[in-house]
Every structure is written in structure tokens, then in C-alpha cells.
Amino acid sequence: MTDEELLALAAEYGFDCAAPLDATKLEVLEDVRDACKVNLCGQYNKTWACPPAFGDLEESRKMLKKYTRGLLVQSVQTLEDDYDWESIQALGERHGENFQRLLARIRELYPDCLALGSGGCKNCKTCTYPDSPCRFPDKMVYSMEGFGLFVTQVCRDCGIPYNHGRGTMTYSACFLLE
Ligand code: SF4
């Protein structure tokens, strides 16, 4: 698929902003990966899609090296104020649902695509980690930060902002295709 076709697909699946991604520019950073251990998101050591379930930084580098291009997608919401939790929650749900729908479509064309989201995989109420294998490996969404990717920089490199201004909230995620 061309970049233009991928952007059209992102819009069709409800994303507010999208950009082609040059996967050769992705940089894995120790500091980002280390920040996961602080566990601010509560997902560290909780799912197959977050550290330490998958390998160390070297493993992340090896996995990312397989890809040369991708698609960055964002969902953006205007908030009534900083405490507009209802809109933030609705945004998270909309983003997750659209991402899964687009992932299913993209997998038809790129079966080996790598799905990376902000935060851990939220597909199941309770993850099977660490007792049994992932229930839905095709739907698993790895954490961008868990891979050591500085999401702000990834957005910048793609030419779109990480944050769309005061009074808004943005969720970012990406697909690495080939
Ligand atoms: S799909 Fe379910 S079992 Fe697999 S990593 Fe995500 S939450 Fe865990």
C-alpha cells in the first residue's frame, strides 16, 4: 500500500490524525525503558505486551529492525477542563476500538505487522501473563514505551505533534508494516 492509501485507511477507521512512519529512524532508549519500572501506568510486569515479559532492549532493537516503514495514528479529543475524565475515558475506548479494527484490516495485507500502542495491551480484562500464553496473539498491542521508544520523538519524526494543544488529549499508536 502507498502512504496515501494508508492515510486514507486511517481516516476511514476514525483516526483524527495520521502520518507515514520511517521505521529506520526508530530509536530505542534505555531511559524510556527504565521509566517503565516506576510503573506509573500500572502495567509493568502485568501483561505479555509490557516489560519484562518480552526481551531486553537488544531484543526490542532486533524486532524493530525487521521493519522499514509504518503508520502512526492518533485520536484527539477536546476536553471541557483538566478533570474531564468522562471524555478522556471515551477517547481511550474510541482509540482502542479503532486501533483493533484497523489492526484486523492491516493484518490481512501485512500478516507480520507489529502493533504498538501507548501503554500496555488492554484487550482482556485480565491478562493471562505469566501463567499461560496470550489469548489473542494477533490482537496483542505492545507498548511503545516498553520497546524503549520515546513517543514524543516518534511523533516529531513523523511530522505531527505529540500533543494537539492546551485543552486537548491525544492517544498515539503505530503499525510497523514491512
Ligand atoms: S491479548 Fe489479552 S492475553 Fe494477550 S497480552 Fe493482551 S491482555 Fe494479555
PDB file of C-alpha atoms and ligand atoms in Angstrom:
ATOM      1  CA  MET A   1       0.000   0.000   0.000  1.00  0.00           C
ATOM      2  CA  THR A   2       1.188   3.516  -0.688  1.00  0.00           C
ATOM      3  CA  ASP A   3       1.474   6.078   2.115  1.00  0.00           C
ATOM      4  CA  GLU A   4      -1.551   7.898   0.690  1.00  0.00           C
ATOM      5  CA  GLU A   5      -3.623   4.709   0.809  1.00  0.00           C
ATOM      6  CA  LEU A   6      -2.560   4.076   4.413  1.00  0.00           C
ATOM      7  CA  LEU A   7      -3.510   7.625   5.413  1.00  0.00           C
ATOM      8  CA  ALA A   8      -6.903   7.202   3.753  1.00  0.00           C
ATOM      9  CA  LEU A   9      -7.378   3.951   5.677  1.00  0.00           C
ATOM     10  CA  ALA A  10      -6.516   5.685   8.989  1.00  0.00           C
ATOM     11  CA  ALA A  11      -9.167   8.354   8.289  1.00  0.00           C
ATOM     12  CA  GLU A  12     -11.697   5.712   7.232  1.00  0.00           C
ATOM     13  CA  TYR A  13     -11.162   3.897  10.557  1.00  0.00           C
ATOM     14  CA  GLY A  14     -11.829   7.042  12.590  1.00  0.00           C
ATOM     15  CA  PHE A  15      -8.386   8.418  13.431  1.00  0.00           C
ATOM     16  CA  ASP A  16      -8.114  12.195  13.731  1.00  0.00           C
ATOM     17  CA  CYS A  17      -4.507  12.446  12.651  1.00  0.00           C
ATOM     18  CA  ALA A  18      -2.037  10.092  10.959  1.00  0.00           C
ATOM     19  CA  ALA A  19       1.355  10.145   9.281  1.00  0.00           C
ATOM     20  CA  PRO A  20       3.662   7.734   7.458  1.00  0.00           C
ATOM     21  CA  LEU A  21       6.411   6.436   9.725  1.00  0.00           C
ATOM     22  CA  ASP A  22      10.022   5.806   8.750  1.00  0.00           C
ATOM     23  CA  ALA A  23      10.803   2.758  10.898  1.00  0.00           C
ATOM     24  CA  THR A  24      14.541   3.041  10.198  1.00  0.00           C
ATOM     25  CA  LYS A  25      14.515   6.203  12.357  1.00  0.00           C
ATOM     26  CA  LEU A  26      13.095   4.497  15.445  1.00  0.00           C
ATOM     27  CA  GLU A  27      15.484   4.760  18.340  1.00  0.00           C
ATOM     28  CA  VAL A  28      15.372   2.505  21.363  1.00  0.00           C
ATOM     29  CA  LEU A  29      16.295   4.393  24.564  1.00  0.00           C
ATOM     30  CA  GLU A  30      17.389   2.893  27.849  1.00  0.00           C
ATOM     31  CA  ASP A  31      15.898   5.772  29.888  1.00  0.00           C
ATOM     32  CA  VAL A  32      12.432   5.225  28.404  1.00  0.00           C
ATOM     33  CA  ARG A  33      12.546   1.519  29.087  1.00  0.00           C
ATOM     34  CA  ASP A  34      13.828   2.128  32.628  1.00  0.00           C
ATOM     35  CA  ALA A  35      10.923   4.502  33.286  1.00  0.00           C
ATOM     36  CA  CYS A  36       8.552   1.516  32.884  1.00  0.00           C
ATOM     37  CA  LYS A  37       9.892   0.080  36.141  1.00  0.00           C
ATOM     38  CA  VAL A  38       8.459   3.063  38.037  1.00  0.00           C
ATOM     39  CA  ASN A  39       5.117   1.619  36.906  1.00  0.00           C
ATOM     40  CA  LEU A  40       3.144   4.858  36.715  1.00  0.00           C
ATOM     41  CA  CYS A  41       0.726   3.180  34.275  1.00  0.00           C
ATOM     42  CA  GLY A  42       0.346   0.107  36.479  1.00  0.00           C
ATOM     43  CA  GLN A  43       1.105  -2.280  33.585  1.00  0.00           C
ATOM     44  CA  TYR A  44       4.712  -3.209  34.382  1.00  0.00           C
ATOM     45  CA  ASN A  45       5.018  -6.975  34.822  1.00  0.00           C
ATOM     46  CA  LYS A  46       1.259  -7.308  34.238  1.00  0.00           C
ATOM     47  CA  THR A  47       0.857  -8.274  30.550  1.00  0.00           C
ATOM     48  CA  TRP A  48       2.701 -10.063  27.760  1.00  0.00           C
ATOM     49  CA  ALA A  49       2.904  -6.739  25.930  1.00  0.00           C
ATOM     50  CA  CYS A  50       4.941  -4.864  28.557  1.00  0.00           C
ATOM     51  CA  PRO A  51       8.363  -5.311  30.138  1.00  0.00           C
ATOM     52  CA  PRO A  52       9.747  -7.502  31.470  1.00  0.00           C
ATOM     53  CA  ALA A  53       7.594 -10.049  29.580  1.00  0.00           C
ATOM     54  CA  PHE A  54       9.391  -9.511  26.288  1.00  0.00           C
ATOM     55  CA  GLY A  55      13.131  -9.310  25.906  1.00  0.00           C
ATOM     56  CA  ASP A  56      15.645  -6.653  26.813  1.00  0.00           C
ATOM     57  CA  LEU A  57      16.474  -3.574  24.729  1.00  0.00           C
ATOM     58  CA  GLU A  58      18.641  -5.603  22.367  1.00  0.00           C
ATOM     59  CA  GLU A  59      15.646  -7.850  21.642  1.00  0.00           C
ATOM     60  CA  SER A  60      13.493  -4.765  21.011  1.00  0.00           C
ATOM     61  CA  ARG A  61      16.105  -3.423  18.587  1.00  0.00           C
ATOM     62  CA  LYS A  62      16.184  -6.744  16.731  1.00  0.00           C
ATOM     63  CA  MET A  63      12.389  -6.859  16.445  1.00  0.00           C
ATOM     64  CA  LEU A  64      12.181  -3.253  15.216  1.00  0.00           C
ATOM     65  CA  LYS A  65      14.976  -3.772  12.706  1.00  0.00           C
ATOM     66  CA  LYS A  66      12.741  -6.066  10.670  1.00  0.00           C
ATOM     67  CA  TYR A  67      10.644  -3.053   9.675  1.00  0.00           C
ATOM     68  CA  THR A  68      11.381  -0.124   7.393  1.00  0.00           C
ATOM     69  CA  ARG A  69       8.022   1.645   7.268  1.00  0.00           C
ATOM     70  CA  GLY A  70       4.794   2.068   9.141  1.00  0.00           C
ATOM     71  CA  LEU A  71       1.815   4.231  10.003  1.00  0.00           C
ATOM     72  CA  LEU A  72       1.396   6.460  13.053  1.00  0.00           C
ATOM     73  CA  VAL A  73      -2.211   7.122  14.111  1.00  0.00           C
ATOM     74  CA  GLN A  74      -3.690   9.477  16.691  1.00  0.00           C
ATOM     75  CA  SER A  75      -7.056  10.054  18.327  1.00  0.00           C
ATOM     76  CA  VAL A  76      -7.578  13.594  19.619  1.00  0.00           C
ATOM     77  CA  GLN A  77     -10.266  14.922  21.945  1.00  0.00           C
ATOM     78  CA  THR A  78     -11.089  18.431  23.181  1.00  0.00           C
ATOM     79  CA  LEU A  79     -11.690  18.437  26.943  1.00  0.00           C
ATOM     80  CA  GLU A  80     -14.057  20.650  28.917  1.00  0.00           C
ATOM     81  CA  ASP A  81     -11.340  21.048  31.582  1.00  0.00           C
ATOM     82  CA  ASP A  82      -8.338  19.179  33.019  1.00  0.00           C
ATOM     83  CA  TYR A  83     -10.677  16.916  35.017  1.00  0.00           C
ATOM     84  CA  ASP A  84     -12.910  15.854  32.161  1.00  0.00           C
ATOM     85  CA  TRP A  85     -12.361  12.152  32.927  1.00  0.00           C
ATOM     86  CA  GLU A  86     -15.501  11.141  31.042  1.00  0.00           C
ATOM     87  CA  SER A  87     -14.106  12.471  27.742  1.00  0.00           C
ATOM     88  CA  ILE A  88     -10.654  11.020  28.484  1.00  0.00           C
ATOM     89  CA  GLN A  89     -12.170   7.593  29.107  1.00  0.00           C
ATOM     90  CA  ALA A  90     -14.346   7.818  25.990  1.00  0.00           C
ATOM     91  CA  LEU A  91     -11.274   8.832  23.973  1.00  0.00           C
ATOM     92  CA  GLY A  92      -9.325   5.804  25.259  1.00  0.00           C
ATOM     93  CA  GLU A  93     -12.177   3.485  24.321  1.00  0.00           C
ATOM     94  CA  ARG A  94     -12.633   5.022  20.865  1.00  0.00           C
ATOM     95  CA  HIS A  95      -8.889   4.875  20.200  1.00  0.00           C
ATOM     96  CA  GLY A  96      -8.600   1.240  21.334  1.00  0.00           C
ATOM     97  CA  GLU A  97     -11.600   0.090  19.298  1.00  0.00           C
ATOM     98  CA  ASN A  98     -10.498   1.882  16.134  1.00  0.00           C
ATOM     99  CA  PHE A  99      -6.975   0.565  16.557  1.00  0.00           C
ATOM    100  CA  GLN A 100      -8.185  -3.039  16.833  1.00  0.00           C
ATOM    101  CA  ARG A 101     -10.472  -2.656  13.797  1.00  0.00           C
ATOM    102  CA  LEU A 102      -7.654  -1.193  11.736  1.00  0.00           C
ATOM    103  CA  LEU A 103      -5.210  -3.814  13.018  1.00  0.00           C
ATOM    104  CA  ALA A 104      -7.502  -6.582  11.733  1.00  0.00           C
ATOM    105  CA  ARG A 105      -7.651  -4.872   8.316  1.00  0.00           C
ATOM    106  CA  ILE A 106      -3.907  -4.250   8.159  1.00  0.00           C
ATOM    107  CA  ARG A 107      -3.104  -7.849   9.140  1.00  0.00           C
ATOM    108  CA  GLU A 108      -4.927  -9.027   6.006  1.00  0.00           C
ATOM    109  CA  LEU A 109      -2.318  -7.137   3.977  1.00  0.00           C
ATOM    110  CA  TYR A 110       0.674  -7.337   6.319  1.00  0.00           C
ATOM    111  CA  PRO A 111       0.357 -10.519   8.435  1.00  0.00           C
ATOM    112  CA  ASP A 112       3.660  -9.814  10.216  1.00  0.00           C
ATOM    113  CA  CYS A 113       2.860  -6.229  11.148  1.00  0.00           C
ATOM    114  CA  LEU A 114       3.804  -5.102  14.640  1.00  0.00           C
ATOM    115  CA  ALA A 115       1.133  -3.190  16.593  1.00  0.00           C
ATOM    116  CA  LEU A 116       2.475  -0.704  19.130  1.00  0.00           C
ATOM    117  CA  GLY A 117       0.304   1.437  21.396  1.00  0.00           C
ATOM    118  CA  SER A 118       0.760   3.818  24.280  1.00  0.00           C
ATOM    119  CA  GLY A 119       0.641   1.817  27.485  1.00  0.00           C
ATOM    120  CA  GLY A 120       0.084  -1.910  27.740  1.00  0.00           C
ATOM    121  CA  CYS A 121      -2.286  -4.278  25.982  1.00  0.00           C
ATOM    122  CA  LYS A 122      -5.861  -3.761  27.184  1.00  0.00           C
ATOM    123  CA  ASN A 123      -7.611  -6.442  25.166  1.00  0.00           C
ATOM    124  CA  CYS A 124      -8.549  -8.671  28.086  1.00  0.00           C
ATOM    125  CA  LYS A 125      -9.997  -7.774  31.472  1.00  0.00           C
ATOM    126  CA  THR A 126      -7.272  -9.928  32.988  1.00  0.00           C
ATOM    127  CA  CYS A 127      -4.160 -10.826  31.026  1.00  0.00           C
ATOM    128  CA  THR A 128      -3.026 -14.449  31.103  1.00  0.00           C
ATOM    129  CA  TYR A 129       0.505 -13.270  31.972  1.00  0.00           C
ATOM    130  CA  PRO A 130       2.537 -15.002  33.303  1.00  0.00           C
ATOM    131  CA  ASP A 131       0.640 -18.277  33.737  1.00  0.00           C
ATOM    132  CA  SER A 132      -0.353 -19.151  30.170  1.00  0.00           C
ATOM    133  CA  PRO A 133       0.256 -17.851  26.632  1.00  0.00           C
ATOM    134  CA  CYS A 134      -1.503 -14.768  25.265  1.00  0.00           C
ATOM    135  CA  ARG A 135      -5.144 -15.498  24.323  1.00  0.00           C
ATOM    136  CA  PHE A 136      -5.103 -13.329  21.189  1.00  0.00           C
ATOM    137  CA  PRO A 137      -1.559 -13.009  19.782  1.00  0.00           C
ATOM    138  CA  ASP A 138      -2.954 -11.420  16.586  1.00  0.00           C
ATOM    139  CA  LYS A 139      -4.624  -8.679  18.610  1.00  0.00           C
ATOM    140  CA  MET A 140      -1.843  -8.080  21.103  1.00  0.00           C
ATOM    141  CA  VAL A 141      -0.713  -4.446  21.217  1.00  0.00           C
ATOM    142  CA  TYR A 142       2.812  -3.956  22.529  1.00  0.00           C
ATOM    143  CA  SER A 143       3.727  -0.862  24.492  1.00  0.00           C
ATOM    144  CA  MET A 144       5.711   1.721  22.518  1.00  0.00           C
ATOM    145  CA  GLU A 145       7.387   2.887  25.719  1.00  0.00           C
ATOM    146  CA  GLY A 146       8.070  -0.731  26.677  1.00  0.00           C
ATOM    147  CA  PHE A 147      10.072  -1.075  23.475  1.00  0.00           C
ATOM    148  CA  GLY A 148      12.102   1.946  24.608  1.00  0.00           C
ATOM    149  CA  LEU A 149      10.500   4.344  22.116  1.00  0.00           C
ATOM    150  CA  PHE A 150      10.139   7.993  23.169  1.00  0.00           C
ATOM    151  CA  VAL A 151       6.660   8.603  21.765  1.00  0.00           C
ATOM    152  CA  THR A 152       7.061  12.398  21.624  1.00  0.00           C
ATOM    153  CA  GLN A 153      10.109  11.986  19.385  1.00  0.00           C
ATOM    154  CA  VAL A 154       8.429   9.352  17.219  1.00  0.00           C
ATOM    155  CA  CYS A 155       5.572  11.814  16.557  1.00  0.00           C
ATOM    156  CA  ARG A 156       8.027  14.631  15.871  1.00  0.00           C
ATOM    157  CA  ASP A 157       9.957  12.464  13.391  1.00  0.00           C
ATOM    158  CA  CYS A 158       6.669  11.735  11.618  1.00  0.00           C
ATOM    159  CA  GLY A 159       5.926  15.459  11.378  1.00  0.00           C
ATOM    160  CA  ILE A 160       2.883  15.523  13.677  1.00  0.00           C
ATOM    161  CA  PRO A 161       2.619  16.840  17.255  1.00  0.00           C
ATOM    162  CA  TYR A 162       2.520  14.524  20.259  1.00  0.00           C
ATOM    163  CA  ASN A 163       0.051  16.886  21.859  1.00  0.00           C
ATOM    164  CA  HIS A 164      -2.519  18.930  19.956  1.00  0.00           C
ATOM    165  CA  GLY A 165      -2.613  21.888  22.321  1.00  0.00           C
ATOM    166  CA  ARG A 166      -3.978  23.020  25.664  1.00  0.00           C
ATOM    167  CA  GLY A 167      -7.381  21.630  26.489  1.00  0.00           C
ATOM    168  CA  THR A 168      -6.930  18.536  24.320  1.00  0.00           C
ATOM    169  CA  MET A 169      -5.865  14.949  24.914  1.00  0.00           C
ATOM    170  CA  THR A 170      -4.140  12.724  22.353  1.00  0.00           C
ATOM    171  CA  TYR A 171      -3.557   8.986  22.154  1.00  0.00           C
ATOM    172  CA  SER A 172      -0.877   7.788  19.731  1.00  0.00           C
ATOM    173  CA  ALA A 173      -0.158   4.327  18.362  1.00  0.00           C
ATOM    174  CA  CYS A 174       1.521   2.839  15.337  1.00  0.00           C
ATOM    175  CA  PHE A 175       1.745  -0.104  12.996  1.00  0.00           C
ATOM    176  CA  LEU A 176       5.100  -1.268  11.680  1.00  0.00           C
ATOM    177  CA  LEU A 177       4.427  -2.919   8.366  1.00  0.00           C
ATOM    178  CA  GLU A 178       7.447  -4.196   6.496  1.00  0.00           C
TER     179      GLU A 178
HETATM  180  S1  SF4 B   1      -4.396 -10.047  24.237  1.00  0.00           S
HETATM  181 FE1  SF4 B   1      -5.062 -10.463  26.345  1.00  0.00          FE
HETATM  182  S2  SF4 B   1      -3.744 -12.179  26.994  1.00  0.00           S
HETATM  183 FE2  SF4 B   1      -2.755 -11.222  25.206  1.00  0.00          FE
HETATM  184  S3  SF4 B   1      -1.310  -9.704  26.050  1.00  0.00           S
HETATM  185 FE3  SF4 B   1      -3.256  -8.643  25.600  1.00  0.00          FE
HETATM  186  S4  SF4 B   1      -4.356  -8.663  27.554  1.00  0.00           S
HETATM  187 FE4  SF4 B   1      -2.753 -10.264  27.672  1.00  0.00          FE
END
